[in-house]
XYZ file of C-alpha atoms in Angstrom:
690
model
C -10.294 -33.890 -12.854
C -12.995 -36.363 -11.824
C -16.397 -35.242 -10.558
C -16.913 -35.725 -6.799
C -20.203 -35.840 -4.940
C -20.709 -33.735 -1.825
C -20.145 -36.561 0.662
C -16.724 -37.308 -0.885
C -15.402 -33.733 -0.518
C -13.377 -32.200 2.305
C -12.544 -28.459 2.313
C -9.559 -27.851 4.595
C -7.684 -24.606 5.192
C -4.045 -24.638 6.358
C -3.409 -21.906 8.949
C -0.439 -21.006 11.112
C 2.497 -18.671 11.619
C 4.653 -17.722 8.642
C 7.405 -20.299 8.091
C 5.771 -23.026 10.201
C 5.532 -25.443 7.251
C 2.084 -25.050 5.656
C 3.341 -24.916 2.071
C 5.790 -27.785 2.488
C 3.025 -29.832 4.151
C 0.797 -29.223 1.124
C 3.704 -30.157 -1.129
C 4.213 -33.475 0.685
C 0.504 -34.277 0.324
C 0.607 -33.474 -3.413
C 3.628 -35.753 -3.823
C 2.163 -38.669 -1.865
C -1.130 -38.415 -3.777
C 0.765 -39.074 -7.010
C 0.040 -35.654 -8.527
C 3.762 -34.954 -8.854
C 6.767 -37.245 -9.216
C 9.035 -35.165 -7.008
C 8.566 -33.001 -3.963
C 9.258 -29.293 -4.435
C 10.886 -27.136 -1.747
C 10.613 -23.519 -0.633
C 14.354 -22.960 -1.174
C 14.218 -24.313 -4.717
C 11.140 -22.183 -5.460
C 9.298 -25.041 -7.158
C 6.352 -25.788 -4.840
C 2.840 -26.125 -6.241
C 1.288 -23.396 -4.101
C 4.046 -20.749 -3.992
C 4.355 -20.202 -7.732
C 4.340 -16.389 -7.876
C 7.734 -14.757 -8.534
C 7.399 -12.542 -5.469
C 6.662 -15.598 -3.294
C 9.653 -17.454 -4.733
C 11.930 -14.458 -4.150
C 10.773 -13.815 -0.573
C 10.335 -17.530 0.299
C 6.948 -16.841 1.894
C 3.330 -17.348 0.838
C 1.631 -14.132 -0.280
C -1.582 -15.522 -1.770
C -3.927 -18.345 -0.890
C -3.542 -21.332 -3.217
C -6.226 -23.928 -3.758
C -4.847 -27.458 -4.124
C -7.431 -30.170 -4.835
C -5.938 -33.546 -3.894
C -7.597 -36.825 -4.952
C -7.148 -39.357 -2.149
C -8.669 -42.828 -2.650
C -12.292 -42.052 -3.650
C -12.234 -38.636 -1.940
C -11.257 -35.122 -2.975
C -9.556 -32.935 -0.371
C -9.496 -29.242 -1.322
C -6.486 -27.853 0.526
C -6.379 -24.056 0.902
C -2.789 -23.036 1.655
C -2.819 -19.550 3.205
C -0.096 -16.991 3.999
C 0.975 -17.032 7.640
C 2.099 -13.428 8.030
C -0.448 -10.833 9.145
C 0.524 -8.618 6.173
C -1.645 -10.870 3.999
C -4.458 -11.574 6.478
C -7.128 -10.913 3.838
C -6.045 -14.046 1.969
C -6.539 -16.186 5.079
C -9.919 -14.580 5.813
C -11.137 -15.401 2.286
C -9.991 -19.016 2.583
C -11.543 -19.506 6.020
C -14.887 -18.246 4.664
C -15.233 -21.348 2.432
C -13.396 -23.958 4.518
C -15.327 -26.593 6.456
C -12.383 -27.416 8.719
C -8.852 -26.237 9.476
C -5.418 -27.652 10.138
C -3.369 -25.340 12.339
C 0.250 -26.033 11.487
C 2.827 -25.585 14.261
C 6.578 -25.950 13.955
C 7.822 -28.471 16.507
C 11.025 -26.459 16.657
C 9.566 -22.920 16.977
C 6.492 -23.935 19.016
C 3.422 -21.752 19.546
C 3.829 -18.401 17.762
C 1.736 -15.305 17.165
C 0.362 -16.723 13.921
C -0.725 -19.890 15.772
C -2.885 -17.835 18.127
C -4.310 -15.798 15.232
C -5.158 -19.030 13.404
C -6.998 -20.321 16.464
C -8.924 -17.043 16.757
C -9.970 -17.256 13.087
C -11.257 -20.805 13.679
C -13.127 -19.735 16.799
C -14.746 -16.851 14.941
C -15.959 -19.155 12.155
C -16.591 -22.088 14.566
C -14.420 -24.327 12.384
C -13.527 -27.894 13.406
C -9.742 -28.102 13.563
C -6.673 -30.268 14.036
C -3.154 -29.247 14.949
C -0.325 -30.714 12.890
C 3.179 -30.401 14.367
C 5.868 -30.269 11.669
C 9.675 -30.561 11.695
C 9.653 -33.661 13.899
C 12.791 -34.839 12.085
C 14.636 -31.925 13.727
C 16.368 -32.954 16.929
C 15.344 -29.656 18.574
C 11.631 -30.227 17.937
C 9.534 -30.966 21.027
C 6.084 -32.454 20.439
C 5.444 -32.738 24.169
C 6.147 -29.039 24.744
C 3.786 -28.024 21.918
C 1.004 -30.202 23.351
C 1.509 -28.872 26.882
C 1.445 -25.255 25.685
C -1.700 -25.921 23.646
C -3.362 -27.498 26.699
C -2.366 -24.536 28.865
C -3.899 -22.145 26.358
C -6.966 -24.032 25.134
C -7.702 -26.559 27.858
C -9.111 -30.065 27.718
C -10.096 -29.889 24.031
C -6.510 -30.682 23.066
C -6.214 -34.406 22.311
C -2.816 -35.762 21.167
C -3.287 -38.635 18.718
C 0.409 -39.532 18.352
C 3.775 -39.547 20.030
C 7.067 -39.377 18.105
C 9.613 -42.179 18.409
C 13.285 -41.251 18.077
C 16.231 -43.592 17.844
C 19.813 -42.380 17.535
C 18.491 -38.826 17.148
C 16.409 -39.937 14.136
C 12.630 -39.612 13.720
C 11.775 -43.242 12.947
C 8.169 -43.805 14.008
C 5.270 -42.919 16.226
C 2.945 -44.255 18.901
C -0.762 -44.289 18.063
C -2.318 -43.051 21.315
C -5.785 -44.411 20.487
C -4.516 -47.926 19.684
C -1.575 -47.756 22.133
C 0.553 -49.331 19.402
C 3.930 -48.280 18.039
C 4.697 -48.036 14.316
C 7.988 -47.658 12.482
C 8.447 -46.436 8.912
C 10.199 -48.862 6.591
C 11.973 -48.471 3.247
C 8.771 -49.265 1.328
C 7.032 -46.176 2.725
C 4.678 -48.251 4.876
C 4.848 -48.956 8.623
C 5.832 -51.951 10.742
C 4.058 -52.458 14.075
C 6.040 -53.091 17.258
C 5.693 -52.750 21.018
C 5.713 -49.291 22.555
C 9.283 -48.601 23.801
C 9.710 -48.365 27.552
C 10.993 -44.773 27.299
C 7.699 -43.746 25.628
C 5.402 -45.309 28.216
C 5.338 -42.285 30.535
C 4.506 -39.854 27.714
C 1.942 -42.305 26.337
C 0.181 -42.367 29.716
C 0.111 -38.532 29.818
C -1.193 -38.259 26.235
C -3.671 -41.112 26.705
C -5.117 -39.413 29.812
C -5.432 -36.124 27.894
C -7.122 -37.893 24.974
C -9.593 -39.753 27.207
C -10.386 -36.553 29.100
C -11.206 -34.857 25.785
C -13.406 -37.824 24.849
C -15.146 -37.686 28.240
C -16.021 -34.027 27.646
C -18.174 -34.998 24.617
C -21.085 -36.431 26.665
C -22.361 -36.745 30.232
C -22.408 -40.541 29.959
C -18.743 -40.645 28.981
C -17.891 -38.140 31.704
C -19.522 -40.360 34.364
C -17.733 -43.449 33.060
C -14.435 -41.567 32.951
C -14.686 -40.604 36.625
C -15.738 -44.141 37.550
C -12.542 -45.423 35.912
C -14.247 -47.353 33.080
C -12.208 -48.206 30.008
C -13.454 -46.938 26.631
C -13.232 -49.277 23.653
C -11.388 -48.130 20.521
C -14.699 -47.915 18.640
C -16.242 -45.770 21.392
C -13.223 -43.485 21.388
C -13.304 -43.047 17.601
C -17.065 -42.462 17.534
C -16.812 -39.859 20.296
C -13.909 -38.212 18.486
C -15.884 -37.976 15.222
C -18.688 -36.162 17.010
C -16.330 -34.086 19.146
C -14.050 -32.954 16.306
C -16.980 -31.896 14.090
C -18.474 -29.949 16.990
C -15.126 -28.299 17.768
C -15.109 -29.854 21.255
C -12.044 -31.996 20.501
C -8.909 -30.774 18.727
C -6.636 -33.666 17.684
C -2.886 -33.073 17.628
C -0.920 -34.999 14.982
C 2.697 -34.738 13.927
C 5.146 -35.598 11.179
C 7.983 -34.464 8.962
C 7.220 -32.527 5.793
C 10.656 -32.977 4.246
C 10.561 -36.751 4.834
C 6.830 -36.959 3.949
C 6.173 -38.858 7.172
C 2.893 -38.657 9.036
C 0.994 -37.615 5.885
C -0.937 -40.851 5.279
C -2.230 -40.729 8.841
C -3.096 -37.044 8.458
C -5.100 -37.644 5.274
C -6.866 -40.625 6.829
C -7.852 -38.517 9.832
C -8.996 -35.613 7.601
C -11.392 -37.972 5.833
C -12.366 -39.799 9.021
C -12.944 -36.887 11.398
C -13.551 -33.722 9.347
C -17.093 -33.121 8.062
C -18.078 -33.320 4.420
C -19.964 -30.184 3.268
C -23.352 -31.934 3.484
C -22.839 -32.132 7.255
C -22.305 -28.346 7.445
C -24.773 -25.480 7.572
C -24.963 -22.775 4.919
C -27.713 -20.178 4.597
C -28.440 -17.113 2.463
C -31.380 -14.804 1.844
C -33.944 -15.411 -0.888
C -34.240 -11.856 -2.244
C -37.759 -12.380 -3.610
C -39.243 -13.339 -0.229
C -36.568 -11.985 2.173
C -36.696 -15.365 3.875
C -33.747 -17.539 4.844
C -32.615 -19.922 2.113
C -31.162 -23.048 3.757
C -28.635 -24.077 1.115
C -26.736 -26.527 3.360
C -24.699 -27.755 0.364
C -27.705 -29.730 -0.868
C -27.257 -30.876 -4.477
C -31.057 -31.119 -4.974
C -31.738 -27.429 -4.247
C -31.592 -24.553 -6.800
C -28.064 -23.707 -7.937
C -26.130 -21.081 -5.975
C -22.482 -20.234 -5.394
C -20.309 -17.735 -3.546
C -17.251 -16.006 -5.055
C -14.592 -16.031 -2.335
C -11.541 -14.957 -4.326
C -10.541 -13.443 -7.669
C -7.378 -14.063 -9.666
C -6.679 -11.283 -12.181
C -3.257 -12.284 -13.449
C -1.839 -10.826 -16.701
C -0.363 -14.263 -17.506
C -3.093 -16.773 -16.579
C -6.125 -14.470 -16.962
C -9.096 -13.715 -14.720
C -10.698 -16.476 -12.670
C -13.397 -16.230 -10.028
C -12.881 -18.878 -7.340
C -16.197 -20.173 -6.042
C -17.714 -22.534 -3.551
C -20.930 -24.195 -4.731
C -23.460 -23.699 -1.930
C -26.332 -25.651 -3.486
C -27.230 -27.564 -6.639
C -24.837 -28.858 -9.288
C -23.101 -26.409 -11.644
C -22.633 -27.419 -15.264
C -20.884 -25.774 -18.231
C -22.895 -23.055 -19.999
C -25.183 -22.534 -16.987
C -26.496 -18.967 -16.725
C -26.438 -17.595 -13.175
C -27.795 -14.320 -11.837
C -25.720 -11.887 -9.780
C -28.205 -10.051 -7.586
C -25.594 -7.512 -6.386
C -24.805 -6.370 -9.972
C -28.245 -7.120 -11.429
C -26.645 -9.062 -14.261
C -26.611 -12.562 -15.759
C -23.332 -14.458 -16.081
C -22.858 -17.283 -18.577
C -20.404 -19.675 -16.936
C -18.797 -21.283 -19.981
C -16.425 -24.029 -18.874
C -15.907 -25.099 -15.260
C -12.423 -25.482 -13.796
C -10.457 -26.529 -10.785
C -7.203 -24.720 -10.047
C -4.164 -26.395 -8.480
C -1.641 -23.660 -7.740
C -1.412 -21.935 -11.138
C -2.511 -24.961 -13.182
C -6.057 -24.905 -14.531
C -7.963 -28.115 -15.240
C -11.402 -28.448 -16.811
C -14.123 -30.333 -14.949
C -17.537 -31.547 -16.149
C -19.539 -30.635 -13.047
C -19.129 -29.000 -9.665
C -21.346 -30.471 -6.968
C -22.626 -28.632 -3.896
C -19.805 -28.107 -1.414
C -17.044 -28.245 -4.024
C -14.548 -25.488 -4.772
C -13.859 -24.535 -8.374
C -13.179 -21.639 -10.727
C -15.081 -19.724 -13.396
C -13.267 -17.881 -16.170
C -13.834 -14.320 -17.342
C -17.060 -13.420 -15.538
C -17.956 -10.000 -16.903
C -19.150 -8.102 -13.815
C -18.982 -10.380 -10.775
C -16.459 -9.652 -8.044
C -15.143 -11.190 -4.835
C -17.840 -11.702 -2.138
C -20.641 -11.632 -4.744
C -23.277 -14.390 -4.822
C -24.493 -16.284 -7.900
C -27.845 -18.055 -8.178
C -30.712 -18.533 -10.621
C -33.027 -15.680 -11.617
C -35.938 -17.830 -10.523
C -34.419 -18.270 -7.034
C -32.175 -15.211 -6.479
C -30.078 -15.761 -3.348
C -27.438 -13.660 -1.628
C -24.960 -14.881 0.966
C -23.345 -12.846 3.723
C -20.216 -11.154 2.416
C -16.979 -12.144 4.148
C -15.657 -9.482 6.533
C -12.152 -8.614 5.330
C -9.631 -6.686 7.458
C -9.546 -2.955 6.764
C -6.206 -1.454 5.616
C -4.816 1.326 7.823
C -1.232 1.733 6.566
C -0.807 4.131 3.678
C 1.908 5.690 1.561
C 1.974 8.358 -1.092
C 2.838 6.924 -4.480
C 4.038 8.498 -7.704
C 4.902 7.160 -11.134
C 8.649 6.945 -11.695
C 8.159 7.495 -15.415
C 6.032 10.334 -16.687
C 3.028 9.139 -18.657
C 2.634 5.859 -16.715
C -0.216 7.169 -14.552
C -3.003 5.497 -16.565
C -1.147 2.172 -16.712
C -0.577 2.307 -12.941
C -4.242 3.054 -12.306
C -5.332 0.101 -14.481
C -2.827 -2.245 -12.810
C -3.870 -1.162 -9.303
C -7.500 -1.697 -10.247
C -6.688 -5.340 -11.085
C -4.649 -5.802 -7.906
C -7.497 -4.376 -5.792
C -9.835 -6.841 -7.510
C -7.569 -9.655 -6.284
C -6.772 -8.208 -2.861
C -9.595 -6.645 -0.851
C -7.147 -5.344 1.767
C -5.628 -3.030 -0.844
C -7.067 0.284 -2.019
C -5.867 3.430 -3.727
C -7.281 6.909 -3.159
C -6.938 10.259 -4.896
C -6.375 12.881 -2.179
C -7.112 15.969 -4.284
C -6.987 18.336 -1.277
C -3.296 17.593 -0.818
C -2.373 16.854 -4.422
C -1.369 13.238 -3.823
C -2.417 9.678 -4.567
C -2.408 7.238 -1.643
C -1.985 3.472 -1.516
C -3.502 1.687 1.508
C -2.528 -1.791 2.729
C -2.180 -3.930 5.848
C 1.502 -3.122 6.441
C 4.611 -1.554 4.939
C 5.693 -4.993 3.689
C 2.315 -5.479 2.007
C 2.772 -2.203 0.088
C 6.350 -3.121 -0.866
C 5.065 -6.390 -2.330
C 2.480 -4.436 -4.358
C 5.236 -2.119 -5.598
C 7.288 -5.123 -6.743
C 4.298 -6.830 -8.391
C 3.559 -3.653 -10.362
C 7.135 -3.643 -11.639
C 7.361 -7.387 -12.315
C 3.936 -8.201 -13.765
C 2.652 -4.910 -15.094
C 5.968 -3.266 -16.072
C 5.237 0.025 -14.275
C 7.353 1.534 -11.514
C 6.155 3.609 -8.591
C 7.909 5.377 -5.736
C 6.437 4.952 -2.252
C 7.012 7.866 0.093
C 5.797 9.530 3.252
C 2.294 10.921 2.671
C 1.516 14.584 3.044
C -0.586 14.879 6.209
C -3.966 16.556 5.681
C -3.329 19.686 7.718
C -5.743 22.606 7.397
C -5.420 26.357 7.911
C -7.758 28.751 9.704
C -7.758 32.149 11.425
C -8.353 33.240 15.000
C -9.316 36.921 14.716
C -11.319 39.367 12.616
C -9.601 41.686 10.122
C -10.666 44.309 7.618
C -8.662 44.322 4.396
C -8.812 45.473 0.807
C -7.037 45.092 -2.480
C -7.200 47.061 -5.708
C -6.177 45.213 -8.851
C -5.328 47.701 -11.599
C -3.568 46.908 -14.833
C -3.188 49.083 -17.938
C -1.402 47.869 -21.058
C -3.039 49.516 -24.076
C -6.686 49.074 -24.988
C -8.942 47.771 -22.234
C -7.186 47.464 -18.878
C -8.133 45.483 -15.775
C -9.733 46.986 -12.694
C -11.186 45.352 -9.623
C -11.361 46.699 -6.088
C -12.739 44.846 -3.071
C -13.013 45.564 0.626
C -13.644 42.449 2.704
C -13.855 41.357 6.322
C -12.267 37.996 7.266
C -13.292 36.344 10.535
C -13.667 32.848 12.023
C -17.001 31.339 10.930
C -17.287 28.963 13.882
C -18.071 26.088 11.491
C -14.927 23.989 11.028
C -16.750 21.536 8.752
C -17.231 24.188 6.042
C -14.329 25.775 4.173
C -15.848 29.214 3.901
C -19.015 31.219 4.263
C -19.510 34.144 1.833
C -21.741 37.109 2.457
C -22.063 40.520 0.799
C -23.389 43.731 2.344
C -22.503 46.091 -0.483
C -24.722 49.182 -0.739
C -25.013 51.836 -3.400
C -23.639 49.624 -6.171
C -19.980 50.123 -5.173
C -19.451 46.623 -6.582
C -22.096 45.648 -9.160
C -24.061 42.450 -8.435
C -22.823 40.771 -11.583
C -19.309 40.679 -10.033
C -20.407 38.963 -6.797
C -19.943 35.443 -8.334
C -16.409 36.415 -9.401
C -15.643 37.522 -5.833
C -16.909 34.202 -4.462
C -14.910 32.342 -7.106
C -11.785 34.144 -5.883
C -12.537 32.983 -2.334
C -13.196 29.397 -3.503
C -9.815 29.352 -5.279
C -8.019 30.871 -2.287
C -9.236 28.314 0.254
C -7.898 25.388 -1.819
C -4.315 26.299 -0.865
C -3.905 28.597 2.116
C -1.309 31.392 2.383
C 0.279 29.935 5.535
C 1.574 26.531 4.358
C -0.377 25.706 1.175
C -2.946 23.534 3.015
C -6.727 23.818 2.503
C -8.444 26.577 4.487
C -11.489 25.921 6.673
C -13.765 27.761 9.103
C -13.510 31.238 7.504
C -16.272 33.782 6.922
C -15.708 36.401 4.206
C -17.933 39.463 3.933
C -17.723 41.744 0.901
C -18.883 45.164 2.107
C -17.388 47.705 -0.292
C -15.118 48.336 -3.263
C -15.137 50.103 -6.574
C -15.291 49.380 -10.271
C -14.502 50.903 -13.667
C -17.247 50.991 -16.267
C -14.837 49.930 -19.035
C -11.891 48.112 -17.438
C -13.655 46.066 -14.752
C -14.146 42.348 -15.441
C -14.896 39.120 -13.626
C -11.206 38.184 -13.859
C -10.148 41.480 -12.261
C -12.524 41.056 -9.298
C -11.458 37.409 -8.886
C -7.764 38.396 -8.761
C -8.465 41.320 -6.404
C -10.364 38.983 -4.058
C -7.562 36.406 -4.067
C -4.968 39.037 -3.167
C -7.191 40.602 -0.498
C -7.846 37.147 1.005
C -4.132 36.317 1.081
C -3.230 39.648 2.711
C -6.068 39.546 5.236
C -5.553 35.881 6.130
C -1.944 36.476 7.169
C -3.078 39.424 9.356
C -5.845 37.425 11.041
C -3.619 35.333 13.333
C -3.513 32.246 11.092
C -2.934 28.805 12.615
C -2.341 25.285 11.327
C -4.826 22.559 12.275
C -3.761 18.919 12.393
C -6.036 15.880 12.007
C -6.512 13.744 15.124
C -7.353 10.029 15.006
C -9.157 7.885 17.570
C -6.729 4.977 17.912
C -7.411 1.486 19.259
C -4.431 -0.786 19.995
C -4.859 -4.405 21.135
C -1.758 -5.995 22.680
C -0.881 -8.791 25.126
C -0.617 -7.621 28.735
C 3.168 -7.948 28.865
C 3.667 -5.304 26.148
C 1.316 -2.683 27.557
C 4.068 -0.596 29.209
C 6.190 -0.366 26.056
C 3.200 0.592 23.928
C 2.059 3.276 26.388
C 5.567 4.753 26.438
C 5.711 4.810 22.646
C 2.288 6.460 22.400
C 3.416 9.218 24.764
C 6.423 9.895 22.517
C 4.001 10.225 19.598
C 2.002 12.984 21.340
C -0.928 10.641 21.927
C -3.440 11.189 24.730
C -4.310 7.831 26.274
C -8.019 7.825 27.115
C -8.315 4.428 28.762
C -7.445 0.734 28.884
C -9.842 -2.201 28.799
C -8.859 -5.795 29.616
C -10.227 -8.219 27.005
C -10.095 -11.990 26.492
C -6.997 -14.205 26.655
C -4.682 -11.763 28.435
C -4.972 -8.857 26.002
C -5.425 -5.157 26.691
C -7.263 -2.674 24.509
C -5.682 0.789 24.642
C -7.760 3.779 23.483
C -6.012 7.029 22.592
C -6.227 10.198 20.523
C -3.199 10.631 18.299
C -2.174 13.100 15.564
C -2.286 11.510 12.100
C 1.283 12.599 11.397
C 2.454 10.391 14.291
C 0.850 7.268 12.771
C 3.500 7.085 10.065
C 5.367 3.737 10.387
C 3.376 2.904 13.534
C 2.654 -0.566 12.123
C 6.384 -1.340 11.974
C 6.970 -0.099 15.512
C 3.997 -2.041 16.896
C 5.074 -5.238 15.140
C 8.605 -4.886 16.503
C 7.516 -4.044 20.057
C 4.994 -6.900 20.344
C 6.745 -9.523 18.189
C 3.863 -9.346 15.745
C 1.076 -9.875 18.277
C -0.276 -6.311 18.421
C -2.927 -4.916 16.084
C -4.306 -1.413 15.677
C -7.132 0.464 14.023
C -8.163 4.102 13.901
C -10.711 6.526 12.511
C -10.773 10.270 11.992
C -11.927 12.179 15.088
C -11.451 15.937 14.573
C -9.001 18.742 13.850
C -6.989 20.500 16.568
C -4.529 23.374 16.505
C -1.052 22.014 15.853
C 1.695 22.786 18.413
C 3.950 25.678 17.397
C 6.979 23.481 16.661
C 4.928 21.169 14.429
C 3.293 24.091 12.625
C 6.608 25.863 12.100
C 8.191 22.698 10.705
C 5.360 22.314 8.187
C 5.477 25.972 7.179
C 9.242 25.837 6.600
C 8.981 22.558 4.687
C 6.373 23.938 2.329
C 8.347 27.126 1.803
C 11.293 25.004 0.649
C 9.065 22.987 -1.665
């Protein structure tokens, strides 16, 4: 791969709903650039960016792929992201290093949930963007409808650059709205110019007015001229568009056919013409020696620094840290300092990655995207710089996983292998985590959705050769008591030689502190129980509260007072007093009006207005208490509720189905409450059976 200077680089992320055509668009660009001699397809499973077996099987993108495309004297780093929300972390990582975005919309399916999410991501990062409408070779595709819907949603920023031309139900050409010229594709792959057809004149007028209105919005002078009816020259229009697109004030709408590779030359020309090179973008970190702002701004003359935005830890191709160079010029064998890990990293060779193909490169200039192999300690979202000028950059905010399942090894003895494999997968995917829930004797796998966790399960089997079962997690219930009881137990065992003898009298009562499992006190007088056995008594309590007598859940909020007992000078032992305490605790607990406590979550659900009724009804069925509703931007409602944790199982699937993928939710632990009798009884019976 050639070396490209900062001004010749464009970093563009492809965003949009799943199945809208992002991967096939990238494939068409790869083909037209001459990097491949044939165009792969999703159905054939041979595209450059969807190379993973799970992606090929499911026919969807699961990971972000970086595809550097040389185009004339420029390099366009395309970041092809998954469109489904299940893999939102991949899109968030890609957006963090992109300088501009192309929101891909299917001309057939129109504006979808993923389109709106893509727009929101761009707004959050203040990314310049274009919209590219695919599938224009399909007779059911409607470019005009897409443009109108975009204008209804996002206003005067939407500026259509083209109009499709159809003849005999075939997509044969387009009208350039800026030039007001028509162009037809010929057999040589180039275009022939001709007059705009009469049937396109009305749409051209509509699109031209929309384009000029977007141009007028870029300055007061242009706005005045627009209202006075002045004509803008082509040069004035293009200059205003360059400024407007970079500022995010103008969003061009282009169109084409991925399968026919039509509209791609124009798209690439407009990427280079209107999208900013990195040296026109801002980038700042913190100099950790002075705590002052370090204005990197992708300046090749400043001290070297880079940001790790993604990690690939594949058992087949190895570990690579994908970076964006924020300042300076990286060279092989450079030594960079990781402030977060307080360690030096020798870079070795520098690479670019195209899909799963790795290519060595001599240098990486500021603003470029590349890869470093086998960094020892550095991880995703870490910053690299020189020891002399240690810099850190703001870590990318990645979506938090809320969906979890219990997992178990299918084959005994695979636990260590599974743990090692999950560690590598979590290194790659920051929306994945695994947790050991020792209180409930289970290991939990957290992800964005049920589908996300199923993909992880399949990857473990396919790549790492370990199988896990995913199942309903055991909810973290707790047990406590409601009244005070006085109980005792005498443990006496004689079997030749020394026997066992321990006798305790204890009072069990609610402690009033539900944050603490137990409080232990002793008020023994006269040496009825010698002091040296007090630790054994407390140990018996500590063991007892791990798994309560009611339903085998941890006990909380109990006070235990040892007030009397007896001992044997020969047969008494720590073990005997521990066992006596455990039996006394069990007996007394069941007499003290025991109850089951269930965990309650504070839930936040964000949905479009039209789905509010369905969501409220579903929450009521799940025993949720709705606390309030707040209208937020763009016709969405935020619903706040308290809900039992046990009712959150499969909530992601229900919410996705009820809102056609447009609803999102989050929650955090709030408190414990007494479980209703029917819920408690069900849990008690279930654990008896187990």
